């Protein structure tokens, strides 16, 4: 079968409308992606492609459509990414002809920001189901009224620790149904659900309503950002964690989740079916997501499963799974959290979402077994590279002819601390380092991971054929672990710092105009998704 090297925007639209498996991978840097991208695209920058693509698109048979700006001279980033992916074993890799420039010229809709589809779905849920939400001043009035209330923060614990509403209790994502029986045992208590902005509080509030909770449940409109804009104070550094649910609370949660599964048509698969699908994973895409908390996952999980806290999987689906029309199997220990996550993914329009029957305690799992640890990302083995130990590099930097150290890691990490004197450039723009230092004869590549720098080493060797190219063993973390001094900030950047999109809702110093701009962006997503026409939500009312 002859594979196409490219596809036009209309041909891509035809693929989107079909039932086959495909993924749209935008290979520009994340900040570039955030300015204008295709709705169904996942950010997979050329600079970190090998580190990310195995998780986003694990099946080599899925059709991959690669996107860049369409305005690059020489071999484009999409063309370079295609060559890498073909070498990794992907069979059907196509470059979107003309990139985003051609997409826009064809009159199709583009999106800015990150996570547009998931966040647009949250806005759609609120619009269609009339999810109750209150302004900060109304929430504050409830808190001051003397009436019983509970503030439930549904963000991951790290975000909650960053900043939270005073008195807020952390129950991330699908944990809210799982733990609410202990957290709020009194049906007369008003439950206030918050996140940092809008999406997770909308989904969290509606989750409890869908589960049939008798309490009054309302969302804090705009979350912690709007709380700040309203002139109210936040707490910082809170470390409160909710305890695992009691047997009584678990029983209540199971009953509620079972009712949700029936109403929303959640499908279940047994261990034998999962094993059969795993055997087919090179022909059909299979995502196995363990939706529990990271510490639970680390104690023991199914081999090959990926930890994706349920709320985050709904909030940022494109960051976990790029392939449309793929199989999803969600796993936890009691079915509760998996069901509550699945019922949202199904309504987002993902057709093949299933829950592992019986969870990790189900029958037939003996052959699969469990493994401890944080899990290993599916990254291919990097090419062999000459390594230099941190202490050796430190001595060389103090010599008469020090090597040129190039950090190809994340700009944010470089700013936090790097090898003194290192210049920074993303791997996708390594040629700019060659233009700045054409006569370098001794080069050391550093990154936040050794593997990432090793992937860049052959490219550096091709750009500097006269030079010795080595990689810092263990990356910058090993340099720091050796007790060697780090330089901070960004003394020398050889390309724009556009590899990271900074989220205003995680920034404790975010400007009011940035927070309001984020809200304005969210408000317009539903209309743009409807205009785009690539996705049909399947909301159950």
Coordinates of C-alpha atoms in Angstrom, one line a residue:
X1 CA 0.0 0.0 0.0
X2 CA 1.4 3.4 -1.0
X3 CA 1.5 5.9 1.7
X4 CA 1.1 9.6 1.1
X5 CA 3.8 12.0 2.3
X6 CA 1.5 15.0 2.6
X7 CA -2.1 15.9 2.9
X8 CA -3.9 19.1 2.1
X9 CA -6.2 20.9 4.6
X10 CA -9.4 19.5 2.9
X11 CA -7.9 16.0 2.9
X12 CA -7.1 16.4 6.6
X13 CA -10.7 17.4 7.2
X14 CA -11.9 14.3 5.4
X15 CA -9.7 12.2 7.7
X16 CA -11.1 14.0 10.8
X17 CA -14.6 13.1 9.6
X18 CA -13.8 9.4 9.2
X19 CA -13.7 6.6 11.7
X20 CA -10.1 5.6 11.3
X21 CA -7.3 6.3 13.8
X22 CA -5.4 9.5 13.3
X23 CA -3.4 12.1 15.3
X24 CA -2.6 15.7 14.5
X25 CA 0.8 16.5 16.0
X26 CA 1.9 20.2 15.9
X27 CA 5.7 20.1 15.9
X28 CA 6.3 23.8 16.7
X29 CA 7.2 24.9 20.2
X30 CA 4.4 25.1 22.7
X31 CA 4.2 28.9 22.8
X32 CA 4.0 28.9 19.0
X33 CA 1.3 26.3 19.2
X34 CA -0.6 28.4 21.7
X35 CA -0.9 31.3 19.3
X36 CA -2.7 29.4 16.5
X37 CA -3.4 25.7 16.1
X38 CA -5.8 23.1 14.8
X39 CA -8.5 22.1 17.3
X40 CA -7.6 18.4 17.3
X41 CA -3.8 18.9 17.4
X42 CA -1.6 17.9 20.3
X43 CA 1.6 19.8 21.0
X44 CA 4.6 17.6 20.2
X45 CA 7.5 20.0 19.5
X46 CA 10.3 18.7 17.2
X47 CA 12.8 19.6 19.9
X48 CA 11.3 16.9 22.2
X49 CA 9.5 14.7 19.8
X50 CA 11.1 11.4 20.7
X51 CA 10.4 12.1 24.4
X52 CA 6.7 12.7 23.8
X53 CA 5.4 10.8 20.8
X54 CA 5.4 7.3 22.4
X55 CA 2.9 8.5 25.0
X56 CA 0.8 10.6 22.7
X57 CA 0.6 8.2 19.8
X58 CA 1.8 4.7 21.0
X59 CA 0.6 2.7 17.9
X60 CA 2.9 2.8 14.8
X61 CA 0.0 2.1 12.5
X62 CA -2.1 5.2 13.3
X63 CA -2.1 8.0 10.7
X64 CA 0.0 10.9 11.9
X65 CA -0.6 14.4 10.4
X66 CA 2.3 16.8 11.2
X67 CA 1.8 20.6 11.3
X68 CA 4.1 23.5 11.4
X69 CA 3.8 27.2 10.4
X70 CA 4.1 26.4 6.7
X71 CA 6.4 29.5 6.4
X72 CA 9.8 27.9 7.0
X73 CA 12.7 27.9 4.5
X74 CA 14.7 24.8 3.9
X75 CA 13.5 21.5 5.3
X76 CA 10.6 22.4 7.5
X77 CA 10.2 21.2 11.1
X78 CA 7.3 19.0 10.0
X79 CA 9.4 17.4 7.3
X80 CA 12.2 16.8 9.7
X81 CA 9.8 15.3 12.2
X82 CA 8.4 13.0 9.5
X83 CA 11.9 11.6 8.9
X84 CA 12.4 10.9 12.6
X85 CA 9.0 9.3 13.0
X86 CA 9.5 7.0 10.0
X87 CA 12.9 6.0 11.4
X88 CA 11.1 5.2 14.7
X89 CA 8.7 2.8 12.9
X90 CA 5.6 4.9 12.3
X91 CA 4.1 3.8 9.0
X92 CA 1.8 6.5 7.8
X93 CA 3.2 10.0 8.5
X94 CA 1.9 12.9 6.5
X95 CA 2.9 16.6 6.5
X96 CA 0.1 19.1 6.3
X97 CA 0.9 20.8 3.0
X98 CA 1.4 24.5 3.7
X99 CA 1.1 24.1 7.5
X100 CA -1.1 26.5 9.5
X101 CA -0.7 29.1 6.7
X102 CA -2.5 26.8 4.3
X103 CA -5.1 25.9 7.0
X104 CA -6.0 29.5 7.5
X105 CA -6.0 30.3 3.8
X106 CA -8.5 27.5 3.3
X107 CA -10.9 29.3 5.6
X108 CA -10.8 26.8 8.5
X109 CA -11.0 27.7 12.2
X110 CA -7.9 28.0 14.3
X111 CA -7.6 28.0 18.1
X112 CA -5.2 29.7 20.5
X113 CA -4.2 28.7 24.0
X114 CA -3.7 25.2 25.2
X115 CA -6.3 22.5 25.9
X116 CA -8.9 24.2 23.8
X117 CA -11.1 21.1 23.2
X118 CA -11.2 20.1 26.9
X119 CA -11.8 23.6 28.2
X120 CA -14.4 24.2 25.5
X121 CA -16.2 21.1 26.6
X122 CA -16.3 22.5 30.1
X123 CA -17.9 25.7 28.8
X124 CA -20.4 23.6 26.8
X125 CA -21.4 21.6 29.9
X126 CA -22.1 24.8 31.8
X127 CA -24.0 26.3 28.9
X128 CA -26.2 23.2 28.2
X129 CA -26.7 21.8 31.8
X130 CA -26.9 25.2 33.5
X131 CA -24.3 24.2 36.0
X132 CA -24.8 26.5 39.0
X133 CA -21.9 28.9 39.6
X134 CA -21.6 32.0 41.8
X135 CA -19.4 35.0 41.8
X136 CA -16.7 35.4 44.5
X137 CA -18.7 37.9 46.5
X138 CA -21.7 35.5 46.5
X139 CA -19.5 32.6 47.7
X140 CA -18.0 34.9 50.4
X141 CA -21.5 35.7 51.5
X142 CA -22.2 32.0 52.0
X143 CA -19.0 31.5 53.9
X144 CA -19.9 34.4 56.2
X145 CA -23.5 33.4 56.6
X146 CA -23.1 30.8 59.4
X147 CA -24.7 28.2 57.2
X148 CA -22.7 24.9 56.9
X149 CA -20.4 24.9 53.8
X150 CA -17.4 23.1 52.4
X151 CA -15.0 24.4 49.8
X152 CA -13.7 21.5 47.7
X153 CA -10.6 22.2 45.5
X154 CA -10.5 19.8 42.6
X155 CA -7.1 20.6 41.3
X156 CA -4.0 18.3 41.6
X157 CA -2.3 18.7 45.0
X158 CA 0.7 20.6 43.6
X159 CA -1.7 23.3 42.2
X160 CA -3.6 23.4 45.5
X161 CA -0.3 23.8 47.4
X162 CA 0.5 26.7 45.2
X163 CA -2.5 28.7 46.2
X164 CA -6.0 27.9 47.5
X165 CA -9.2 29.4 48.8
X166 CA -9.1 29.7 52.6
X167 CA -10.6 26.6 54.2
X168 CA -10.4 24.7 50.9
X169 CA -10.1 20.9 51.1
X170 CA -8.2 19.2 48.3
X171 CA -10.0 16.4 46.4
X172 CA -8.6 16.3 42.8
X173 CA -10.9 15.6 39.9
X174 CA -12.7 12.3 40.1
X175 CA -11.6 12.0 43.8
X176 CA -14.5 14.3 44.7
X177 CA -17.1 11.6 44.2
X178 CA -14.9 9.0 45.7
X179 CA -14.2 10.9 48.9
X180 CA -17.2 13.2 49.4
X181 CA -19.0 10.8 51.7
X182 CA -16.4 11.5 54.4
X183 CA -15.7 15.1 53.5
X184 CA -19.3 16.3 53.5
X185 CA -21.5 13.7 55.3
X186 CA -24.3 16.2 56.0
X187 CA -26.8 16.7 53.0
X188 CA -27.6 20.2 54.3
X189 CA -24.0 21.4 53.8
X190 CA -23.5 23.6 50.7
X191 CA -20.6 22.4 48.6
X192 CA -18.5 25.0 46.8
X193 CA -16.3 23.6 44.1
X194 CA -13.3 25.5 42.9
X195 CA -10.3 25.2 40.6
X196 CA -8.0 27.9 39.3
X197 CA -10.3 29.1 36.5
X198 CA -13.5 27.5 35.2
X199 CA -13.2 24.1 33.5
X200 CA -12.4 21.8 36.5
X201 CA -14.8 23.6 38.8
X202 CA -17.6 23.2 36.2
X203 CA -16.8 19.5 35.7
X204 CA -16.4 18.9 39.4
X205 CA -19.7 20.6 40.3
X206 CA -21.5 18.7 37.5
X207 CA -19.9 15.5 38.5
X208 CA -21.4 15.6 42.0
X209 CA -24.8 16.6 40.5
X210 CA -24.5 13.7 38.0
X211 CA -23.7 11.4 40.9
X212 CA -27.0 12.3 42.6
X213 CA -25.6 14.1 45.6
X214 CA -28.5 15.6 47.7
X215 CA -26.5 18.7 48.7
X216 CA -26.6 22.1 47.1
X217 CA -23.5 22.2 44.9
X218 CA -22.1 25.3 43.2
X219 CA -19.0 26.3 41.3
X220 CA -16.9 29.3 42.2
X221 CA -17.0 31.2 39.0
X222 CA -13.5 31.8 37.8
X223 CA -11.7 29.9 40.6
X224 CA -8.7 31.2 42.4
X225 CA -8.0 33.8 39.7
X226 CA -11.5 35.4 40.0
X227 CA -11.2 35.2 43.8
X228 CA -8.1 37.4 43.5
X229 CA -9.8 39.7 41.0
X230 CA -12.7 40.0 43.4
X231 CA -10.3 41.4 46.0
X232 CA -10.2 38.4 48.3
X233 CA -7.1 36.7 49.8
X234 CA -5.7 33.3 49.1
X235 CA -3.7 30.9 51.2
X236 CA -0.3 29.7 50.0
X237 CA 1.6 26.6 50.7
X238 CA -1.3 24.5 52.1
X239 CA -0.4 20.9 52.5
X240 CA -3.7 19.5 53.7
X241 CA -4.5 16.2 52.1
X242 CA -7.7 14.2 52.4
X243 CA -7.6 10.8 53.9
X244 CA -8.6 7.7 51.9
X245 CA -12.4 7.2 52.1
X246 CA -13.8 5.1 54.9
X247 CA -15.5 1.8 54.0
X248 CA -18.9 3.6 54.4
X249 CA -17.9 6.4 52.1
X250 CA -16.6 3.9 49.6
X251 CA -19.9 2.0 49.6
X252 CA -21.8 5.2 49.0
X253 CA -19.4 6.1 46.2
X254 CA -19.7 2.7 44.5
X255 CA -23.5 3.0 44.5
X256 CA -23.4 6.4 43.0
X257 CA -20.9 5.5 40.4
X258 CA -22.9 2.4 39.4
X259 CA -25.9 4.6 38.8
X260 CA -23.8 6.9 36.7
X261 CA -22.4 4.0 34.7
X262 CA -25.9 2.8 33.8
X263 CA -27.3 6.2 33.0
X264 CA -24.4 7.3 30.8
X265 CA -23.7 4.0 29.1
X266 CA -20.2 3.3 30.5
X267 CA -18.7 0.2 29.0
X268 CA -16.7 -2.4 31.0
X269 CA -14.0 -4.8 29.8
X270 CA -12.5 -7.7 31.7
X271 CA -8.9 -8.6 32.1
X272 CA -9.0 -11.1 29.2
X273 CA -10.2 -8.5 26.8
X274 CA -7.6 -6.0 28.0
X275 CA -4.9 -8.6 27.4
X276 CA -6.3 -9.3 23.9
X277 CA -6.2 -5.6 23.1
X278 CA -2.7 -5.3 24.5
X279 CA -1.7 -8.0 22.0
X280 CA -3.2 -5.9 19.2
X281 CA -1.5 -2.6 20.3
X282 CA 0.8 -2.5 17.3
X283 CA -2.2 -2.5 15.0
X284 CA -4.8 -0.5 17.0
X285 CA -4.1 2.3 19.5
X286 CA -4.7 1.4 23.1
X287 CA -4.4 3.8 26.0
X288 CA -4.5 2.3 29.5
X289 CA -4.9 5.1 32.0
X290 CA -4.7 4.6 35.7
X291 CA -6.8 7.5 37.1
X292 CA -5.8 7.2 40.8
X293 CA -3.5 9.6 42.6
X294 CA 0.3 9.4 41.8
X295 CA 1.2 7.9 45.2
X296 CA -1.3 5.1 44.8
X297 CA -0.1 4.4 41.2
X298 CA 3.5 4.2 42.5
X299 CA 2.6 1.5 45.0
X300 CA 1.5 -0.8 42.2
X301 CA 0.0 -0.5 38.8
X302 CA -0.6 -2.5 35.6
X303 CA 2.5 -2.8 33.4
X304 CA 2.1 -0.4 30.5
X305 CA -0.5 1.8 32.2
X306 CA 0.0 5.5 32.4
X307 CA -0.9 7.6 35.5
X308 CA -3.4 10.3 34.5
X309 CA -5.4 11.6 37.4
X310 CA -9.1 11.5 36.3
X311 CA -9.7 15.2 36.5
X312 CA -6.6 16.1 34.6
X313 CA -7.4 13.5 31.9
X314 CA -10.7 15.4 31.3
X315 CA -9.1 18.8 31.7
X316 CA -6.2 18.2 29.3
X317 CA -7.0 15.2 27.2
X318 CA -4.8 16.3 24.3
X319 CA -1.7 16.2 26.6
X320 CA -2.3 12.5 27.3
X321 CA -3.8 11.1 24.1
X322 CA -3.4 12.4 20.6
X323 CA -5.0 9.6 18.6
X324 CA -8.7 10.0 17.8
X325 CA -10.9 6.9 17.6
X326 CA -8.5 5.0 19.8
X327 CA -9.4 2.5 22.5
X328 CA -9.2 3.8 26.1
X329 CA -9.3 1.5 29.2
X330 CA -9.5 3.4 32.5
X331 CA -8.3 1.7 35.7
X332 CA -8.5 2.2 39.4
X333 CA -9.1 0.0 42.5
X334 CA -12.8 0.3 43.0
X335 CA -14.2 1.3 39.6
X336 CA -15.5 4.6 41.1
X337 CA -12.9 7.0 39.8
X338 CA -12.6 5.2 36.5
X339 CA -16.4 5.4 35.9
X340 CA -16.6 9.1 36.8
X341 CA -13.8 9.8 34.4
X342 CA -15.2 7.6 31.6
X343 CA -18.6 9.2 31.7
X344 CA -17.0 12.5 30.9
X345 CA -14.7 11.3 28.1
X346 CA -17.7 9.6 26.4
X347 CA -19.6 12.8 26.5
X348 CA -16.6 14.6 25.0
X349 CA -17.2 12.5 21.9
X350 CA -14.5 9.8 22.4
X351 CA -16.3 6.6 21.1
X352 CA -14.1 3.8 22.6
X353 CA -13.9 4.5 26.4
X354 CA -14.1 1.5 28.8
X355 CA -13.5 0.7 32.5
X356 CA -11.6 -2.3 33.7
X357 CA -14.2 -4.5 35.4
X358 CA -13.5 -4.9 39.1
X359 CA -10.5 -2.5 39.0
X360 CA -7.1 -3.7 40.2
X361 CA -8.9 -6.2 42.5
X362 CA -10.8 -7.8 39.7
X363 CA -10.5 -11.4 38.6
X364 CA -8.1 -12.4 35.9
X365 CA -5.5 -9.8 36.7
X366 CA -3.1 -12.4 38.2
X367 CA -1.5 -12.9 34.7
X368 CA -1.0 -9.2 34.3
X369 CA 0.5 -8.5 37.7
X370 CA 1.3 -5.2 39.2
X371 CA 4.6 -3.3 39.2
X372 CA 5.7 -0.5 41.6
X373 CA 7.3 2.8 40.8
X374 CA 6.3 6.0 39.1
X375 CA 6.2 4.4 35.6
X376 CA 8.6 4.8 32.7
X377 CA 7.6 7.0 29.8
X378 CA 7.7 5.1 26.4
X379 CA 10.8 6.8 25.1
X380 CA 13.0 4.9 22.6
X381 CA 16.7 4.3 23.4
X382 CA 18.7 7.3 22.5
X383 CA 21.6 7.0 20.1
X384 CA 24.9 6.3 21.8
X385 CA 26.9 9.4 22.6
X386 CA 30.2 10.2 24.2
X387 CA 29.5 11.2 27.8
X388 CA 31.4 13.6 30.1
X389 CA 31.0 13.5 33.9
X390 CA 30.0 16.7 35.7
X391 CA 33.3 16.8 37.6
X392 CA 35.3 16.4 34.5
X393 CA 33.4 19.1 32.6
X394 CA 33.8 21.4 35.6
X395 CA 37.6 21.0 35.4
X396 CA 37.6 21.6 31.7
X397 CA 35.5 24.8 32.0
X398 CA 38.3 26.2 34.2
X399 CA 41.0 25.3 31.6
X400 CA 42.6 27.4 28.9
X401 CA 40.3 26.2 26.1
X402 CA 36.9 25.4 27.7
X403 CA 34.3 23.6 25.6
X404 CA 31.2 25.3 24.3
X405 CA 28.3 24.1 26.5
X406 CA 24.9 24.2 24.8
X407 CA 21.8 23.6 26.9
X408 CA 19.0 22.2 24.6
X409 CA 16.6 21.6 27.6
X410 CA 13.5 23.5 28.6
X411 CA 14.0 27.2 28.9
X412 CA 12.2 27.4 32.3
X413 CA 14.5 24.8 33.7
X414 CA 17.6 26.5 32.2
X415 CA 16.5 29.8 33.9
X416 CA 16.2 28.0 37.2
X417 CA 19.8 26.7 37.0
X418 CA 22.3 25.6 34.4
X419 CA 26.0 24.9 33.9
X420 CA 27.8 28.2 34.2
X421 CA 28.4 29.8 30.8
X422 CA 26.0 27.5 28.9
X423 CA 24.1 29.0 26.0
X424 CA 20.5 28.0 25.5
X425 CA 18.7 27.0 22.3
X426 CA 15.9 24.5 21.7
X427 CA 17.0 21.4 19.9
X428 CA 14.7 22.4 17.0
X429 CA 16.8 25.5 16.4
X430 CA 20.2 23.9 16.9
X431 CA 21.4 25.4 13.6
X432 CA 21.2 28.8 15.2
X433 CA 23.9 27.8 17.7
X434 CA 26.0 26.7 14.7
X435 CA 25.6 30.1 13.1
X436 CA 26.6 31.8 16.3
X437 CA 29.6 29.5 17.0
X438 CA 30.6 28.1 13.6
X439 CA 34.2 27.3 14.5
X440 CA 33.6 25.5 17.8
X441 CA 35.7 22.4 18.1
X442 CA 34.7 21.0 21.5
X443 CA 30.9 20.9 22.3
X444 CA 29.1 19.6 25.3
X445 CA 25.3 19.2 25.1
X446 CA 23.3 19.5 28.3
X447 CA 19.6 19.2 29.1
X448 CA 17.2 18.5 31.9
X449 CA 17.7 14.8 30.9
X450 CA 20.7 13.0 29.5
X451 CA 18.5 11.1 26.9
X452 CA 17.2 14.4 25.4
X453 CA 20.8 15.7 24.9
X454 CA 21.8 12.3 23.4
X455 CA 19.0 12.6 20.8
X456 CA 20.5 16.0 19.8
X457 CA 24.1 14.7 19.6
X458 CA 23.9 13.3 16.0
X459 CA 22.4 16.6 14.8
X460 CA 25.1 18.6 16.5
X461 CA 27.8 16.3 15.0
X462 CA 26.3 17.0 11.5
X463 CA 26.3 20.7 12.1
X464 CA 29.9 20.8 13.4
X465 CA 31.7 18.0 11.5
X466 CA 35.0 19.4 12.7
X467 CA 34.1 19.3 16.4
X468 CA 34.1 16.8 19.2
X469 CA 30.5 16.4 20.5
X470 CA 29.8 15.1 24.0
X471 CA 26.8 14.9 26.3
X472 CA 26.8 15.9 30.0
X473 CA 26.2 12.6 31.8
X474 CA 23.1 12.7 33.9
X475 CA 22.1 16.1 32.5
X476 CA 22.0 19.3 34.6
X477 CA 20.4 17.4 37.5
X478 CA 23.6 15.4 37.8
X479 CA 25.7 18.6 37.8
X480 CA 23.6 19.9 40.6
X481 CA 23.7 16.6 42.5
X482 CA 27.5 16.8 42.4
X483 CA 27.3 20.0 44.4
X484 CA 28.6 22.1 41.5
X485 CA 27.4 25.7 41.2
X486 CA 24.6 26.6 38.9
X487 CA 24.1 29.8 37.0
X488 CA 20.6 31.2 36.9
X489 CA 18.4 33.2 34.4
X490 CA 19.1 33.5 30.7
X491 CA 22.4 35.2 29.9
X492 CA 22.5 33.8 26.3
X493 CA 19.5 32.7 24.4
X494 CA 20.0 31.8 20.7
X495 CA 16.3 31.6 19.8
X496 CA 13.0 32.9 21.3
X497 CA 11.9 31.4 24.6
X498 CA 8.7 30.0 23.0
X499 CA 9.0 26.4 24.2
X500 CA 6.7 26.9 27.2
X501 CA 3.3 28.3 27.4
X502 CA 2.9 29.9 30.8
X503 CA -0.5 29.3 32.4
X504 CA -1.9 32.4 34.2
X505 CA -3.9 30.2 36.6
X506 CA -0.7 28.6 38.0
X507 CA 1.2 31.9 38.4
X508 CA 0.9 33.4 41.9
X509 CA 2.1 36.7 40.3
X510 CA -0.2 36.7 37.3
X511 CA -1.3 40.1 36.1
X512 CA -5.0 40.9 36.4
X513 CA -5.2 41.6 32.6
X514 CA -3.7 38.1 31.9
X515 CA -6.3 36.4 34.2
X516 CA -9.1 38.3 32.6
X517 CA -7.7 37.5 29.1
X518 CA -7.8 33.8 30.0
X519 CA -11.5 34.0 31.0
X520 CA -12.3 35.9 27.7
X521 CA -10.5 33.1 25.8
X522 CA -12.6 30.4 27.5
X523 CA -15.9 32.2 26.9
X524 CA -15.4 32.1 23.1
X525 CA -14.4 28.5 22.8
X526 CA -17.9 26.9 22.3
X527 CA -18.7 29.0 19.3
X528 CA -15.4 28.3 17.7
X529 CA -15.7 24.5 18.3
X530 CA -19.1 24.6 16.7
X531 CA -17.8 26.5 13.7
X532 CA -14.9 24.1 13.4
X533 CA -17.2 21.1 13.1
X534 CA -14.6 18.4 13.8
X535 CA -16.0 17.3 17.1
X536 CA -19.6 16.4 18.2
X537 CA -20.1 16.4 21.9
X538 CA -22.5 13.7 23.2
X539 CA -23.8 15.3 26.3
X540 CA -26.5 13.4 28.3
X541 CA -29.1 15.7 29.8

